[in-house]
Amino acid sequence: MSEWLSILSSALFMLIMIDPSDKILLVSLLREDFHIEDIRTLIVRANLIGFLLLFLFAVSGQIILQDIFHIDINALRVAGGFVLFKIGLEALESGGMLTLKREKNILALAAVPVATPLIAGPAAITTAITLTAEKGLYHATAAVFLAIVFTALTMFITLYVVKNVSKTTLGVFIRIIGMFTMAIGAQMMVQGVVGIYLLMTSAV
């Protein structure tokens, strides 16, 4: 039971890194120009690609970081926290987290920008690698899977209720989420800096 509670806690943290709020805005924008069937296909395909990307980084990310580039996990926390802070700041200022290029073929958006960077972005990738390093591959994979399932469900629910949600309401909601995203990014940076400091002092 305690293991599953830990996985659920990690899944919630991963969900925050993926940030379903900008997916709500994405679906609302797509709903204006495309058929529901095409958007449903996009949601399934994008979340599947996003899961595979995060799983790939969970499996090989630590090897790439430490064995190839010799980057400490705390340095990755600082970098990921900075990116997350920047994303949150943009959301707080503009009320949106994405710039959607209009495409005639909606499925062309599935891999880029929906799967990456909107789902498997820098912060989510950093979290997947960190979870594997700290709690193991099984834990990280389960957390990623649950977060992706919830993200997909959020997008599907939004697809059918978006007509009742105004753009102003979405903007306010995304600004609030942006503030919390900035706080999480700042916390990640602080944890990374503290980890690097402790590593340096222990080496002396």
mmCIF file of C-alpha atoms in Angstrom:
data_model
loop_
_atom_site.group_PDB
_atom_site.id
_atom_site.type_symbol
_atom_site.label_atom_id
_atom_site.label_comp_id
_atom_site.label_asym_id
_atom_site.label_seq_id
_atom_site.Cartn_x
_atom_site.Cartn_y
_atom_site.Cartn_z
ATOM 1 C CA MET A 1 0.000 0.000 0.000
ATOM 2 C CA SER A 2 2.771 2.433 0.928
ATOM 3 C CA GLU A 3 4.512 1.742 -2.395
ATOM 4 C CA TRP A 4 1.393 2.598 -4.365
ATOM 5 C CA LEU A 5 0.878 5.757 -2.328
ATOM 6 C CA SER A 6 4.443 6.724 -3.207
ATOM 7 C CA ILE A 7 3.761 6.001 -6.898
ATOM 8 C CA LEU A 8 0.570 8.077 -6.780
ATOM 9 C CA SER A 9 2.505 10.928 -5.196
ATOM 10 C CA SER A 10 5.136 10.709 -7.953
ATOM 11 C CA ALA A 11 2.396 10.510 -10.602
ATOM 12 C CA LEU A 12 0.848 13.700 -9.219
ATOM 13 C CA PHE A 13 4.218 15.439 -9.373
ATOM 14 C CA MET A 14 4.743 14.184 -12.947
ATOM 15 C CA LEU A 15 1.258 15.426 -13.825
ATOM 16 C CA ILE A 16 2.207 18.890 -12.599
ATOM 17 C CA MET A 17 5.327 18.759 -14.777
ATOM 18 C CA ILE A 18 3.235 17.757 -17.817
ATOM 19 C CA ASP A 19 0.728 20.478 -16.856
ATOM 20 C CA PRO A 20 -2.742 19.594 -18.216
ATOM 21 C CA SER A 21 -3.815 23.263 -18.167
ATOM 22 C CA ASP A 22 -2.210 24.103 -21.502
ATOM 23 C CA LYS A 23 -3.755 20.938 -22.972
ATOM 24 C CA ILE A 24 -7.156 22.417 -22.078
ATOM 25 C CA LEU A 25 -6.269 25.528 -24.065
ATOM 26 C CA LEU A 26 -4.937 23.389 -26.917
ATOM 27 C CA VAL A 27 -8.134 21.365 -27.243
ATOM 28 C CA SER A 28 -10.266 24.507 -27.078
ATOM 29 C CA LEU A 29 -8.271 26.017 -29.961
ATOM 30 C CA LEU A 30 -8.449 22.855 -32.056
ATOM 31 C CA ARG A 31 -12.197 22.536 -31.402
ATOM 32 C CA GLU A 32 -12.767 25.723 -33.394
ATOM 33 C CA ASP A 33 -11.197 24.420 -36.634
ATOM 34 C CA PHE A 34 -11.291 20.599 -36.657
ATOM 35 C CA HIS A 35 -13.748 17.722 -36.330
ATOM 36 C CA ILE A 36 -14.083 15.925 -32.993
ATOM 37 C CA GLU A 37 -13.014 12.602 -34.549
ATOM 38 C CA ASP A 38 -9.711 14.105 -35.716
ATOM 39 C CA ILE A 39 -9.066 15.678 -32.311
ATOM 40 C CA ARG A 40 -9.750 12.329 -30.597
ATOM 41 C CA THR A 41 -7.155 10.677 -32.827
ATOM 42 C CA LEU A 42 -4.698 13.472 -32.052
ATOM 43 C CA ILE A 43 -5.191 13.043 -28.298
ATOM 44 C CA VAL A 44 -4.555 9.284 -28.414
ATOM 45 C CA ARG A 45 -1.543 9.559 -30.717
ATOM 46 C CA ALA A 46 0.079 12.495 -28.902
ATOM 47 C CA ASN A 47 -0.244 10.923 -25.447
ATOM 48 C CA LEU A 48 1.094 7.601 -26.712
ATOM 49 C CA ILE A 49 4.134 9.305 -28.244
ATOM 50 C CA GLY A 50 4.572 11.371 -25.079
ATOM 51 C CA PHE A 51 4.534 8.242 -22.911
ATOM 52 C CA LEU A 52 7.073 6.471 -25.136
ATOM 53 C CA LEU A 53 9.405 9.478 -25.040
ATOM 54 C CA LEU A 54 9.223 9.783 -21.250
ATOM 55 C CA PHE A 55 9.699 6.026 -20.846
ATOM 56 C CA LEU A 56 12.750 6.178 -23.124
ATOM 57 C CA PHE A 57 14.306 8.917 -21.019
ATOM 58 C CA ALA A 58 13.407 7.071 -17.813
ATOM 59 C CA VAL A 59 15.278 4.009 -19.119
ATOM 60 C CA SER A 60 18.312 5.643 -20.692
ATOM 61 C CA GLY A 61 18.389 9.173 -19.321
ATOM 62 C CA GLN A 62 20.614 8.460 -16.338
ATOM 63 C CA ILE A 63 23.095 6.546 -18.520
ATOM 64 C CA ILE A 64 23.217 9.395 -21.022
ATOM 65 C CA LEU A 65 23.691 11.981 -18.294
ATOM 66 C CA GLN A 66 26.276 10.271 -16.111
ATOM 67 C CA ASP A 67 28.167 7.957 -18.470
ATOM 68 C CA ILE A 68 28.237 10.084 -21.616
ATOM 69 C CA PHE A 69 27.933 13.717 -20.567
ATOM 70 C CA HIS A 70 28.960 13.296 -16.875
ATOM 71 C CA ILE A 71 26.152 15.571 -15.681
ATOM 72 C CA ASP A 72 25.013 15.290 -12.077
ATOM 73 C CA ILE A 73 21.284 14.804 -11.491
ATOM 74 C CA ASN A 74 21.238 17.958 -9.357
ATOM 75 C CA ALA A 75 22.456 20.017 -12.298
ATOM 76 C CA LEU A 76 19.561 18.597 -14.299
ATOM 77 C CA ARG A 77 17.197 19.678 -11.524
ATOM 78 C CA VAL A 78 18.515 23.241 -11.759
ATOM 79 C CA ALA A 79 18.148 23.313 -15.554
ATOM 80 C CA GLY A 80 14.693 21.716 -15.495
ATOM 81 C CA GLY A 81 13.570 24.033 -12.716
ATOM 82 C CA PHE A 82 14.701 27.062 -14.695
ATOM 83 C CA VAL A 83 12.766 25.913 -17.775
ATOM 84 C CA LEU A 84 9.675 25.234 -15.661
ATOM 85 C CA PHE A 85 9.969 28.645 -13.980
ATOM 86 C CA LYS A 86 10.189 30.320 -17.396
ATOM 87 C CA ILE A 87 7.123 28.430 -18.676
ATOM 88 C CA GLY A 88 5.173 29.422 -15.570
ATOM 89 C CA LEU A 89 6.213 33.073 -15.945
ATOM 90 C CA GLU A 90 5.041 33.145 -19.570
ATOM 91 C CA ALA A 91 1.711 31.604 -18.534
ATOM 92 C CA LEU A 92 1.292 34.127 -15.721
ATOM 93 C CA GLU A 93 1.974 37.067 -18.042
ATOM 94 C CA SER A 94 0.106 35.975 -21.156
ATOM 95 C CA GLY A 95 -2.527 33.510 -19.947
ATOM 96 C CA GLY A 96 -1.301 30.848 -22.351
ATOM 97 C CA MET A 97 1.476 28.275 -22.543
ATOM 98 C CA LEU A 98 1.600 27.506 -26.230
ATOM 99 C CA THR A 99 1.794 29.026 -29.669
ATOM 100 C CA LEU A 100 -0.149 26.807 -32.027
ATOM 101 C CA LYS A 101 0.821 26.829 -35.670
ATOM 102 C CA ARG A 102 -2.236 26.351 -37.845
ATOM 103 C CA GLU A 103 -2.034 23.135 -39.848
ATOM 104 C CA LYS A 104 -4.409 21.810 -42.484
ATOM 105 C CA ASN A 105 -3.698 18.271 -41.245
ATOM 106 C CA ILE A 106 -4.381 18.085 -37.526
ATOM 107 C CA LEU A 107 -2.400 14.848 -37.097
ATOM 108 C CA ALA A 108 0.746 16.730 -38.147
ATOM 109 C CA LEU A 109 0.537 18.368 -34.713
ATOM 110 C CA ALA A 110 0.525 15.078 -32.783
ATOM 111 C CA ALA A 111 4.289 14.609 -32.475
ATOM 112 C CA VAL A 112 5.267 18.296 -32.502
ATOM 113 C CA PRO A 113 4.242 20.370 -30.623
ATOM 114 C CA VAL A 114 1.684 18.248 -28.702
ATOM 115 C CA ALA A 115 3.667 15.124 -27.736
ATOM 116 C CA THR A 116 6.820 17.192 -27.392
ATOM 117 C CA PRO A 117 7.256 19.660 -25.849
ATOM 118 C CA LEU A 118 3.686 20.048 -24.521
ATOM 119 C CA ILE A 119 3.548 16.563 -22.945
ATOM 120 C CA ALA A 120 7.139 15.310 -22.870
ATOM 121 C CA GLY A 121 8.760 18.656 -22.204
ATOM 122 C CA PRO A 122 12.016 19.493 -20.392
ATOM 123 C CA ALA A 123 10.441 19.480 -16.929
ATOM 124 C CA ALA A 124 8.651 16.144 -17.476
ATOM 125 C CA ILE A 125 11.804 14.570 -18.944
ATOM 126 C CA THR A 126 13.845 15.791 -15.975
ATOM 127 C CA THR A 127 11.275 14.326 -13.584
ATOM 128 C CA ALA A 128 11.247 10.941 -15.384
ATOM 129 C CA ILE A 129 15.040 10.695 -15.178
ATOM 130 C CA THR A 130 15.086 11.826 -11.549
ATOM 131 C CA LEU A 131 12.391 9.341 -10.497
ATOM 132 C CA THR A 132 14.335 6.472 -12.100
ATOM 133 C CA ALA A 133 17.545 7.543 -10.359
ATOM 134 C CA GLU A 134 15.894 7.877 -6.957
ATOM 135 C CA LYS A 135 13.155 5.211 -6.910
ATOM 136 C CA GLY A 136 13.771 2.796 -9.777
ATOM 137 C CA LEU A 137 12.466 2.192 -13.288
ATOM 138 C CA TYR A 138 9.244 0.421 -12.237
ATOM 139 C CA HIS A 139 8.250 3.320 -9.989
ATOM 140 C CA ALA A 140 9.054 5.918 -12.660
ATOM 141 C CA THR A 141 7.212 4.013 -15.412
ATOM 142 C CA ALA A 142 4.087 3.576 -13.290
ATOM 143 C CA ALA A 143 4.106 7.280 -12.345
ATOM 144 C CA VAL A 144 4.543 8.355 -15.979
ATOM 145 C CA PHE A 145 1.769 6.015 -17.149
ATOM 146 C CA LEU A 146 -0.738 7.296 -14.573
ATOM 147 C CA ALA A 147 0.113 10.923 -15.354
ATOM 148 C CA ILE A 148 -0.295 10.338 -19.096
ATOM 149 C CA VAL A 149 -3.659 8.589 -18.570
ATOM 150 C CA PHE A 150 -4.937 11.518 -16.515
ATOM 151 C CA THR A 151 -3.659 14.000 -19.107
ATOM 152 C CA ALA A 152 -5.449 12.134 -21.894
ATOM 153 C CA LEU A 153 -8.669 11.984 -19.847
ATOM 154 C CA THR A 154 -8.440 15.721 -19.183
ATOM 155 C CA MET A 155 -8.106 16.391 -22.902
ATOM 156 C CA PHE A 156 -11.049 14.119 -23.733
ATOM 157 C CA ILE A 157 -13.258 15.727 -21.088
ATOM 158 C CA THR A 158 -12.308 19.180 -22.339
ATOM 159 C CA LEU A 159 -13.200 18.152 -25.880
ATOM 160 C CA TYR A 160 -16.841 17.692 -24.898
ATOM 161 C CA VAL A 161 -17.291 20.562 -22.411
ATOM 162 C CA VAL A 162 -15.105 23.222 -24.032
ATOM 163 C CA LYS A 163 -18.104 24.979 -25.633
ATOM 164 C CA ASN A 164 -19.240 25.905 -22.122
ATOM 165 C CA VAL A 165 -15.880 27.386 -21.079
ATOM 166 C CA SER A 166 -15.009 30.945 -22.102
ATOM 167 C CA LYS A 167 -11.552 32.039 -23.186
ATOM 168 C CA THR A 168 -11.453 34.486 -20.259
ATOM 169 C CA THR A 169 -12.054 31.682 -17.776
ATOM 170 C CA LEU A 170 -9.333 29.595 -19.402
ATOM 171 C CA GLY A 171 -6.913 32.524 -19.268
ATOM 172 C CA VAL A 172 -7.513 33.097 -15.551
ATOM 173 C CA PHE A 173 -7.155 29.374 -14.825
ATOM 174 C CA ILE A 174 -3.892 29.119 -16.775
ATOM 175 C CA ARG A 175 -2.466 32.201 -15.013
ATOM 176 C CA ILE A 176 -3.167 30.587 -11.627
ATOM 177 C CA ILE A 177 -1.522 27.357 -12.765
ATOM 178 C CA GLY A 178 1.395 29.416 -14.081
ATOM 179 C CA MET A 179 2.036 30.852 -10.625
ATOM 180 C CA PHE A 180 2.176 27.378 -9.084
ATOM 181 C CA THR A 181 4.382 26.206 -11.960
ATOM 182 C CA MET A 182 6.849 29.011 -11.197
ATOM 183 C CA ALA A 183 6.909 27.959 -7.536
ATOM 184 C CA ILE A 184 7.614 24.322 -8.439
ATOM 185 C CA GLY A 185 10.378 25.404 -10.816
ATOM 186 C CA ALA A 186 11.938 27.554 -8.110
ATOM 187 C CA GLN A 187 11.778 24.641 -5.668
ATOM 188 C CA MET A 188 13.480 22.340 -8.183
ATOM 189 C CA MET A 189 16.280 24.868 -8.663
ATOM 190 C CA VAL A 190 16.760 25.245 -4.901
ATOM 191 C CA GLN A 191 16.890 21.456 -4.441
ATOM 192 C CA GLY A 192 19.441 21.186 -7.236
ATOM 193 C CA VAL A 193 21.643 23.937 -5.826
ATOM 194 C CA VAL A 194 21.497 22.412 -2.326
ATOM 195 C CA GLY A 195 22.355 18.989 -3.766
ATOM 196 C CA ILE A 196 25.343 20.376 -5.668
ATOM 197 C CA TYR A 197 26.517 22.237 -2.546
ATOM 198 C CA LEU A 198 26.298 19.107 -0.390
ATOM 199 C CA LEU A 199 28.133 17.106 -3.042
ATOM 200 C CA MET A 200 30.941 19.677 -3.212
ATOM 201 C CA THR A 201 31.295 19.978 0.570
ATOM 202 C CA SER A 202 31.385 16.198 1.024
ATOM 203 C CA ALA A 203 34.131 15.946 -1.591
ATOM 204 C CA VAL A 204 36.356 18.409 0.275
#
